[in-house]
Each structure stands twice: as C-alpha cells, then as structure tokens.
PDB file of C-alpha atoms in Angstrom:
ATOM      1  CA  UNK A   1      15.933  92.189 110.189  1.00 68.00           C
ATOM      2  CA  UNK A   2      14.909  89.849 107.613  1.00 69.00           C
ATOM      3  CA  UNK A   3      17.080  86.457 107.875  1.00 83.00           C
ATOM      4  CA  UNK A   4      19.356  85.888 105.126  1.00 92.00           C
ATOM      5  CA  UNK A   5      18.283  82.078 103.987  1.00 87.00           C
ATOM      6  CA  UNK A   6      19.701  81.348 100.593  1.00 95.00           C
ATOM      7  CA  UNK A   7      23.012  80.139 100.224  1.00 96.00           C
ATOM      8  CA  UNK A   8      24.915  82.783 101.780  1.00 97.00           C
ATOM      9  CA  UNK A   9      23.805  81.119 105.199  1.00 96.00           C
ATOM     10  CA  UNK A  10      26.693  78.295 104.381  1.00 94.00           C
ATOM     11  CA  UNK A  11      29.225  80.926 104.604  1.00 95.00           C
ATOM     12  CA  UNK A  12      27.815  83.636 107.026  1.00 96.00           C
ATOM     13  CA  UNK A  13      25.760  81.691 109.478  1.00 94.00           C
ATOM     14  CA  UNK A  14      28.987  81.378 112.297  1.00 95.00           C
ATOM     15  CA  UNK A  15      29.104  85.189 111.697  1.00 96.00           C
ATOM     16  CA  UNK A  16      25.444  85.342 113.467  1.00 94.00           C
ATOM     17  CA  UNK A  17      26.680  83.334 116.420  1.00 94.00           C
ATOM     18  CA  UNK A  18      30.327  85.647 117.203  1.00 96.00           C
ATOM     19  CA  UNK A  19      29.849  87.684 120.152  1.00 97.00           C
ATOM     20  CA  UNK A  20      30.792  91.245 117.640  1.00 97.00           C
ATOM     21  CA  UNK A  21      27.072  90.494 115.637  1.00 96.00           C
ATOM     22  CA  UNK A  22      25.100  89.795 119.122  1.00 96.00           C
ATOM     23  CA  UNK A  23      26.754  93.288 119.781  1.00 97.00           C
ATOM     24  CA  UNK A  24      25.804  94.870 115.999  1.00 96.00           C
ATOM     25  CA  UNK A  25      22.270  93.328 116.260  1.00 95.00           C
ATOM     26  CA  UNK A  26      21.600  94.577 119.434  1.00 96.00           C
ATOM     27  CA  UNK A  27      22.970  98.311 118.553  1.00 96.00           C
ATOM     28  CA  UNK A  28      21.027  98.192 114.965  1.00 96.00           C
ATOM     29  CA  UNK A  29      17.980  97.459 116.671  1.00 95.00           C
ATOM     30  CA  UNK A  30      17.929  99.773 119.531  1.00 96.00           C
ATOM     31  CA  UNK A  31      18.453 102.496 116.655  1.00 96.00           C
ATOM     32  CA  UNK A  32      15.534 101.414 114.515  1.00 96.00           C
ATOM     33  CA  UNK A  33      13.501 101.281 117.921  1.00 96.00           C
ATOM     34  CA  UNK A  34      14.587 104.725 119.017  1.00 96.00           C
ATOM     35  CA  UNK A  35      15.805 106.568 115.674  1.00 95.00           C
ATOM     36  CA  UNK A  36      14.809 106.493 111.922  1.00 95.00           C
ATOM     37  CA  UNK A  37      17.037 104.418 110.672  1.00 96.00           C
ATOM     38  CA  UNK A  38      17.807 103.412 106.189  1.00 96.00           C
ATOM     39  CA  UNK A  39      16.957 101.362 104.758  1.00 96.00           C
ATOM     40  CA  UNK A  40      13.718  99.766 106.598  1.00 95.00           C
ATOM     41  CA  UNK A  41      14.771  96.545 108.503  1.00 95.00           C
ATOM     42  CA  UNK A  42      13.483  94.725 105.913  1.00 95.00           C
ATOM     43  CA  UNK A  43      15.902  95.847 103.195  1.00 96.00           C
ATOM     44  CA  UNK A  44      19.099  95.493 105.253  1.00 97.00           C
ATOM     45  CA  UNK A  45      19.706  91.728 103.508  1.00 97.00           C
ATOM     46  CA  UNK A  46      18.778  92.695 100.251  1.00 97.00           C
ATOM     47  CA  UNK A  47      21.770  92.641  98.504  1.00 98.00           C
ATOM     48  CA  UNK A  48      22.001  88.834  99.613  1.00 98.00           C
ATOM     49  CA  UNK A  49      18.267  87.835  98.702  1.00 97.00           C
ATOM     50  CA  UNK A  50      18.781  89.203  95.271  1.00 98.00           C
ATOM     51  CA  UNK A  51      22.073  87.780  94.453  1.00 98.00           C
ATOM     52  CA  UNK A  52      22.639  84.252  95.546  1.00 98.00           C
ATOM     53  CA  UNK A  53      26.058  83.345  96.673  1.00 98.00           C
ATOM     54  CA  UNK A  54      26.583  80.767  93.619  1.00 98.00           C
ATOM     55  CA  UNK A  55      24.988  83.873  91.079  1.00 98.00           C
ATOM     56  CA  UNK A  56      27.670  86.416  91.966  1.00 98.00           C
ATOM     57  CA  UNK A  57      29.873  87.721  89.001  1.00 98.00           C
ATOM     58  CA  UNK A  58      30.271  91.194  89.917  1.00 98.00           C
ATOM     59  CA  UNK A  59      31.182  92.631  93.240  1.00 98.00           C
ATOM     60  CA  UNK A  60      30.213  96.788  93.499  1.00 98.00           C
ATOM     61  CA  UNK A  61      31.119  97.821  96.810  1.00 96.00           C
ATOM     62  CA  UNK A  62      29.372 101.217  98.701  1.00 94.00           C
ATOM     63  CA  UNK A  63      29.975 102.852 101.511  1.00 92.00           C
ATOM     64  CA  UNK A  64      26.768 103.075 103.783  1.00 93.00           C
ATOM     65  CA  UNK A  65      23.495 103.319 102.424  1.00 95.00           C
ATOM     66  CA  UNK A  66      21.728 106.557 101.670  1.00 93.00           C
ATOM     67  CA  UNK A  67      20.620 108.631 104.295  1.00 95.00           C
ATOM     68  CA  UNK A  68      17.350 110.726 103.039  1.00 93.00           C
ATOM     69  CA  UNK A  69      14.282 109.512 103.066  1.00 91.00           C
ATOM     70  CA  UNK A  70      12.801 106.470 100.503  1.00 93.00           C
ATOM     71  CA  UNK A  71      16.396 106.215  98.648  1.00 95.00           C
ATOM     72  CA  UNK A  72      17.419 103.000 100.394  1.00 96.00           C
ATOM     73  CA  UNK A  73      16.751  99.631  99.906  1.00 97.00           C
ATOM     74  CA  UNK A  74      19.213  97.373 100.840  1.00 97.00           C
ATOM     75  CA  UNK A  75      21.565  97.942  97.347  1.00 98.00           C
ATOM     76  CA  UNK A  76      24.362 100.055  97.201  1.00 97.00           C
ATOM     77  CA  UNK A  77      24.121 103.444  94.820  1.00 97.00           C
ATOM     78  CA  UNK A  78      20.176 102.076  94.035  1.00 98.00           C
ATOM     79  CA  UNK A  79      17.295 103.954  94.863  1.00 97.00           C
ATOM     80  CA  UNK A  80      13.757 103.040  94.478  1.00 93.00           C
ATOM     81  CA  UNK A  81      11.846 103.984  91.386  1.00 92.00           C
ATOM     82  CA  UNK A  82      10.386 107.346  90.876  1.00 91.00           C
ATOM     83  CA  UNK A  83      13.198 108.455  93.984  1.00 96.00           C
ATOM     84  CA  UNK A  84      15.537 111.076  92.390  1.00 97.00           C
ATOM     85  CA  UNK A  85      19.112 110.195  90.885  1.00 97.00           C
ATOM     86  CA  UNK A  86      21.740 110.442  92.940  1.00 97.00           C
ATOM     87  CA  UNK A  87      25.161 112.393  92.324  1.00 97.00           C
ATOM     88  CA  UNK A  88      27.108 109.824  92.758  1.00 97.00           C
ATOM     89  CA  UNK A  89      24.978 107.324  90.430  1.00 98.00           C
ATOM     90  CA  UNK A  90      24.660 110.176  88.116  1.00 98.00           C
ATOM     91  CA  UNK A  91      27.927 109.833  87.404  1.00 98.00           C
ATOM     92  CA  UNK A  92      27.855 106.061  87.292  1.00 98.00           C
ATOM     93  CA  UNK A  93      25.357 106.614  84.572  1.00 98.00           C
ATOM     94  CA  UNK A  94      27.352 108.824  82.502  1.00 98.00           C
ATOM     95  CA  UNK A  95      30.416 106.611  82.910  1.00 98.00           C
ATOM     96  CA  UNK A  96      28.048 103.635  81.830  1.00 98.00           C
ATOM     97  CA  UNK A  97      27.035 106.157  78.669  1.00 98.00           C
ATOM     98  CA  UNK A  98      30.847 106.884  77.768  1.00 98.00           C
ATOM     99  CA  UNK A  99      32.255 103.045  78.442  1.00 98.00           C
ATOM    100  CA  UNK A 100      29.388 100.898  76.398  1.00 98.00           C
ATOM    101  CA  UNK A 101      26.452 103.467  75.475  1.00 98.00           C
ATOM    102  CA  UNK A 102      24.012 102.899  77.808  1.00 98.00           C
ATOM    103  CA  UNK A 103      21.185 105.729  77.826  1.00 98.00           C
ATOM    104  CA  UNK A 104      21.075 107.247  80.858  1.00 98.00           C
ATOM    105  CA  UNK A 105      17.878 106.203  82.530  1.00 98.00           C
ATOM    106  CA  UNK A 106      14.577 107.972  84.008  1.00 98.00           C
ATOM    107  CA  UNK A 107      15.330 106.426  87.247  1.00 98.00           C
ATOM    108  CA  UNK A 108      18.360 104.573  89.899  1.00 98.00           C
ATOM    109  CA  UNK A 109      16.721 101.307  90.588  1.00 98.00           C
ATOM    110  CA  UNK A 110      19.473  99.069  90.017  1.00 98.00           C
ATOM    111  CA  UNK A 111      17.809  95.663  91.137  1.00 98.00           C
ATOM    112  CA  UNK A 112      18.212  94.496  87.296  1.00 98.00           C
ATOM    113  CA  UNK A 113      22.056  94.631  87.751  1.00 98.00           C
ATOM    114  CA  UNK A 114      21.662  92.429  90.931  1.00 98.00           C
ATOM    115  CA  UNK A 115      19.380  89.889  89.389  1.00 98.00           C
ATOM    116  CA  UNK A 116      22.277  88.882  86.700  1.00 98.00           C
ATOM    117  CA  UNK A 117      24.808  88.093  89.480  1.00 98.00           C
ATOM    118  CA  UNK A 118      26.040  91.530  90.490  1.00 98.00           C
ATOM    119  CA  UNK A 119      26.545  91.907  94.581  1.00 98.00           C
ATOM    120  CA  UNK A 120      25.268  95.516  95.166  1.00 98.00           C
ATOM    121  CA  UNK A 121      26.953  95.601  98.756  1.00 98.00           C
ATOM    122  CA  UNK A 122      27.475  98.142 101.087  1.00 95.00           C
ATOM    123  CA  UNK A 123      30.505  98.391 104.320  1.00 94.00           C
ATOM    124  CA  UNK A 124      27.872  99.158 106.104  1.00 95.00           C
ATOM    125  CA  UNK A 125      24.912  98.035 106.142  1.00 97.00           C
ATOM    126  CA  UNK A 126      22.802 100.565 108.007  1.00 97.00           C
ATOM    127  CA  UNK A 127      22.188 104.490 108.488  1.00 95.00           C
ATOM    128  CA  UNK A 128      20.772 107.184 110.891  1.00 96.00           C
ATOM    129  CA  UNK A 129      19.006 109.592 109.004  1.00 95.00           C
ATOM    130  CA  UNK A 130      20.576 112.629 107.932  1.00 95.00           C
ATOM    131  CA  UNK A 131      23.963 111.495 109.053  1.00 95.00           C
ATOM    132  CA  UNK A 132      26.184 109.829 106.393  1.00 92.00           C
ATOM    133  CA  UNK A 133      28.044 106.867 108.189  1.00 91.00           C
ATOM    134  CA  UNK A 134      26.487 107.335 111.992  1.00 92.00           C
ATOM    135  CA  UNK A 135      26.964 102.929 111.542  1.00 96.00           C
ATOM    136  CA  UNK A 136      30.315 103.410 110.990  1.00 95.00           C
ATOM    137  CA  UNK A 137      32.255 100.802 113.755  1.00 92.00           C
ATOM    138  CA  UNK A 138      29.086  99.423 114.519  1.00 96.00           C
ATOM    139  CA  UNK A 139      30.265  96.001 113.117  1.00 96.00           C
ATOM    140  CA  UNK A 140      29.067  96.291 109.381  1.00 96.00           C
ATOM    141  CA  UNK A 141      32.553  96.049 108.636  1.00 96.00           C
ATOM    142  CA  UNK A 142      33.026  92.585 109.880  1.00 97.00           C
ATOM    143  CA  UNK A 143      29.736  91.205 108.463  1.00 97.00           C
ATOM    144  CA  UNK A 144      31.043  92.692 105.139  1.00 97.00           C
ATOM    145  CA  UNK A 145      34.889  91.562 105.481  1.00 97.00           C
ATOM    146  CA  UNK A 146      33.224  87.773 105.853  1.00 97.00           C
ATOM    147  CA  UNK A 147      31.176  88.276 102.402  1.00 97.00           C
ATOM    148  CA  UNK A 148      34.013  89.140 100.673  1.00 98.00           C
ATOM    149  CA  UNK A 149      35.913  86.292 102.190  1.00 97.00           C
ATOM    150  CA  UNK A 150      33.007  83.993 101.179  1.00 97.00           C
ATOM    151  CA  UNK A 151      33.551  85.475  98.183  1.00 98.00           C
ATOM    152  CA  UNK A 152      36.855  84.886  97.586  1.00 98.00           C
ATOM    153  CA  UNK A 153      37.137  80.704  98.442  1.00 97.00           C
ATOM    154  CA  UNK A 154      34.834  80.813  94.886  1.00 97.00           C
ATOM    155  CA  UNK A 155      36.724  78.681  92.362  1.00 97.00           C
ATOM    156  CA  UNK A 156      34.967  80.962  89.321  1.00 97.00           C
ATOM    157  CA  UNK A 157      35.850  84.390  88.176  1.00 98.00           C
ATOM    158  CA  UNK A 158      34.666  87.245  89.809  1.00 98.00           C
ATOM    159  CA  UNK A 159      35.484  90.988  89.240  1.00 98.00           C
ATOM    160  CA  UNK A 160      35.232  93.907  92.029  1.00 98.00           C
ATOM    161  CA  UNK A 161      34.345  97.436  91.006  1.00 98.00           C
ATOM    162  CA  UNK A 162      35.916  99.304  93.764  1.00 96.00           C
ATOM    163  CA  UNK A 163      35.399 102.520  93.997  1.00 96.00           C
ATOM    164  CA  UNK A 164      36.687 104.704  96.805  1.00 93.00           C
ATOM    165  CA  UNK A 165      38.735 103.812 100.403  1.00 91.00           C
ATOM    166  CA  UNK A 166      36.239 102.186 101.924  1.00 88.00           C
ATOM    167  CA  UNK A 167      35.540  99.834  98.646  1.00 93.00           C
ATOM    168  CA  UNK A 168      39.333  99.173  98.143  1.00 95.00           C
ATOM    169  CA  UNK A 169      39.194  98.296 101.906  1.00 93.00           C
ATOM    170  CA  UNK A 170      38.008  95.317 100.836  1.00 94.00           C
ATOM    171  CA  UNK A 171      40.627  93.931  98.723  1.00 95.00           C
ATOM    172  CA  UNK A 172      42.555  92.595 101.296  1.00 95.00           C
ATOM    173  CA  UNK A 173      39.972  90.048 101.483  1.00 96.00           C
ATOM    174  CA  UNK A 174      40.650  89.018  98.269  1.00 97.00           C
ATOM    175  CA  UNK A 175      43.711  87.075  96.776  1.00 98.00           C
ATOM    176  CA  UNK A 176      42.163  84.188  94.926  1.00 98.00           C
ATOM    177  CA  UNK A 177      44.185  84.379  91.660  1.00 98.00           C
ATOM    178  CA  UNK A 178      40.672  83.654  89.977  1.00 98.00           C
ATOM    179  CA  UNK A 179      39.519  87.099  90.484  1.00 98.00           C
ATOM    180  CA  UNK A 180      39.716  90.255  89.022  1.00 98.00           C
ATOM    181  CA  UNK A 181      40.354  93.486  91.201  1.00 98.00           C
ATOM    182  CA  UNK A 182      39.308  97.030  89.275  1.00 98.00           C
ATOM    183  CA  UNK A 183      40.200  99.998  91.096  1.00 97.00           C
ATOM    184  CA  UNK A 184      39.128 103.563  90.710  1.00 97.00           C
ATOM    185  CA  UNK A 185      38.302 106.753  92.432  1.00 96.00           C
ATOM    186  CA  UNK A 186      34.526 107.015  94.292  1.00 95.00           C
ATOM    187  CA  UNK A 187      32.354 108.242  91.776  1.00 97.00           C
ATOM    188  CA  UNK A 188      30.913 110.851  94.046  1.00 96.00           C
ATOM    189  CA  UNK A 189      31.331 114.585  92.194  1.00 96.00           C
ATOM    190  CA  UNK A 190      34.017 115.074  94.868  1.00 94.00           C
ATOM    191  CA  UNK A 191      36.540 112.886  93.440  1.00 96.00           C
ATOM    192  CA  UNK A 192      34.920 111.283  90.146  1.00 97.00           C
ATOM    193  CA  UNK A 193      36.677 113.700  88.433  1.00 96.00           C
ATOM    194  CA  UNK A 194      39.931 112.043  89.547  1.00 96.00           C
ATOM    195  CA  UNK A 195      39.536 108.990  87.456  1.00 97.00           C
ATOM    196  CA  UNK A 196      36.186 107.156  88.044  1.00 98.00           C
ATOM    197  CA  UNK A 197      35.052 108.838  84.993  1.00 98.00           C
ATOM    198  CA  UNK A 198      36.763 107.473  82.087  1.00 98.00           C
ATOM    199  CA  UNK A 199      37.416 104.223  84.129  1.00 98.00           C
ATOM    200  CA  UNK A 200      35.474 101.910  81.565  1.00 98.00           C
ATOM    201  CA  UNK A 201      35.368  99.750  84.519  1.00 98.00           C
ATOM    202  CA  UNK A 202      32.019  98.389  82.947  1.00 98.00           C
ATOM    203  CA  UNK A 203      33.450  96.907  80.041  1.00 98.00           C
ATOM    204  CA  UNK A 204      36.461  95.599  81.006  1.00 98.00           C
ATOM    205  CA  UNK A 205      34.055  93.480  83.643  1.00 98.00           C
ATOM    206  CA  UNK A 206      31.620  92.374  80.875  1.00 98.00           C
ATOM    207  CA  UNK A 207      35.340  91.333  79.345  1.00 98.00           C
ATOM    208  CA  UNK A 208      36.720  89.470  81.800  1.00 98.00           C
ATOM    209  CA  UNK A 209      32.861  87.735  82.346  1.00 98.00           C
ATOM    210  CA  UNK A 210      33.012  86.614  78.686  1.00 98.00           C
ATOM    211  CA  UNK A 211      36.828  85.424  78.471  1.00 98.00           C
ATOM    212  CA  UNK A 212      35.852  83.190  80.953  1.00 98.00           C
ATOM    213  CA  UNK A 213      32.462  81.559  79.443  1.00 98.00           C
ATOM    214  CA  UNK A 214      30.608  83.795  81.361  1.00 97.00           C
ATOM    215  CA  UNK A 215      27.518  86.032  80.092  1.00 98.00           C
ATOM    216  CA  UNK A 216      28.523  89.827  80.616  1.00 98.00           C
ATOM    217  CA  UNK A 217      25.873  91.805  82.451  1.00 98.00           C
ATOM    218  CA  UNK A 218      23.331  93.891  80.467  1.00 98.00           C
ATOM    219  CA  UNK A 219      24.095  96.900  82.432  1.00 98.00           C
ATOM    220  CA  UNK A 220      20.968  99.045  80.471  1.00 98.00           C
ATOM    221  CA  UNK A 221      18.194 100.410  83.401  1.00 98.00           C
ATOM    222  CA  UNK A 222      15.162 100.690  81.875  1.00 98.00           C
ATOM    223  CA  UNK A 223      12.756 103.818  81.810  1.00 97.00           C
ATOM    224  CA  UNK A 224      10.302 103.918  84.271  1.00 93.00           C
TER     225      UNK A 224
END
C-alpha cells in the first residue's frame, strides 16, 4: 500500500500503530497476495493523495470500491477514463444535469472533483473481485470512522453528500456545528428513484461553499 504522507498523517498516523490496522494490513495483504483484489495497492490511498486534509470542502462517501476489472482507483463512484459509466454514477450524472446543467460526460473519471477539495472516500477501502463488499468488517470501517473524525475537529465549513446506509453511517462522526450534513437515498438504480434523484444535493453544496467565502466546486467532467 502506498503510505499516506500529506497532511492526513497528523490525524491518521496513531490509526497505523492500533492493534485493529496491524490486523486490516495484514488481512488486505494476504488477499492481494492470494486473490485479485480493487483497486491495485497502489490506489487504496488515493482519495487522501488527491485531497489534502486542509483542501477538503466536500465529503462524498461510497460504499466499497468497484469490483470488475480496471473501474477502481482509489475514488469512490470514479472509474478510469475510457472504463464504462457506471449505474450508479449514471445517475449521479443525470442528477448533476437536472440540479446545475452539467452535460453528462463521455467518461466517470472524477479526479477533477477531488482536485478542488472534494474527499471521494469509500467505507471500505478494498474489494475481492466479483464480490461487492467481501472487505466488509475487515477494519475499513475504523480507518474511515477516524477520517471523518479528522474531519470533523476542522474549524471551516464542510458539507457531506451522503448517500445510502453505509454513507449516513458516517454522520455520527460528525457534530461540529460548522458543517453541513445532506442526506439522500444511494443513487444506485435500486433506490435512486427514492429521492437521490431530484436531491439537488450539488447545488445546495456549491451554496453553502459560497455563503461561507468559499469557491463552489466546478462539478463539469470533461469529454475524453
């Protein structure tokens, strides 16, 4: 796994020492030694690398990270260029389309949206192939529970787009009266129906981001 070495290592370095990561770190890499595992070892920080600690703005919150092959890489509901859309971002996409206009892109690599300050994080960090949350109780949760706790001693706004159980999991992490909490169903086509489509969760971030001297995100992908 490539070490996380930015600022996040303030906050989540004690987390590497606790006997429950010795236990994750040995688990995660007996899998990648024995099993294919997503996203490659490489990727698992990503989400960290790309958005410094003191960057964050925006919090989106995943489950576990795609399970086919190439779609991974370390961001939550991303997928590499030139990797198909998926569902579930489809219908981020057309939510993004309804809220502010955004065409709908050629492509789901959402590394843009992490480079302006939004956390693309997943509960879990790591995947067997083929088998949606096989990581699940590994100790991903943990890891993640302490990120949003570093999250939360931030004295600056920051708003969570949580989508789904598992996302909303996460609030209880959070009760710094700074911070904005959006709720609304997963946008998989299960249960996007139900209220994650028409959510506008997009603009009332880019809102709450400029009411408080902040520069909204430019939530436009690109063509590819």
């Amino acid at each position: 796994m490539a070490a996380i070495n930015n600022d996040w290592l303030d906050y989540l370095n004690d987390e590497f020492k606790k006997p429950y990561y010795k236990e994750l770190y040995t688990k995660v890499n007996n899998e990648y030694s024995q099993q294919v595992i997503y996203p490659p070892a490489d990727d698992i920080f990503n989400a960290y690398h790309l958005t410094p600690l003191s960057k964050v703005k925006v919090v989106i919150i995943g489950q576990d990270p795609y399970h086919n092959v190439g779609q991974a890489h370390g961001l939550c509901f991303s997928v590499k260029p030139k990797v198909d859309i998926p569902p579930s971002l489809v219908n981020i996409y057309k939510e993004l389309n309804d809220d502010l206009g955004c065409k709908i892109p050629n492509n789901g690599y959402l590394v843009k949206w992490a480079k302006q300050g939004a956390l693309m994080l997943n509960s879990v960090l790591t995947v067997r192939a083929h088998m949606a949350n096989s990581h699940k109780g590994f100790g991903w949760e943990k890891f993640t529970d302490a990120t949003i706790e570093a999250l939360n001693k931030q004295d600056r706004p920051i708003v969570y787009l949580l989508w789904g159980k598992p996302a909303q999991d996460k609030a209880k992490c959070v009760n710094n009266p700074k911070h904005l909490l959006l709720k609304a169903p997963h946008p998989s086509p299960l249960s996007a129906y139900r209220g994650f489509l028409g959510c506008k969760h997009f603009s009332q971030a880019n809102e709450f981001l400029v009411k408080n001297g902040l520069a909204p995100i430019d939530w436009q992908i690109e063509d590819v």
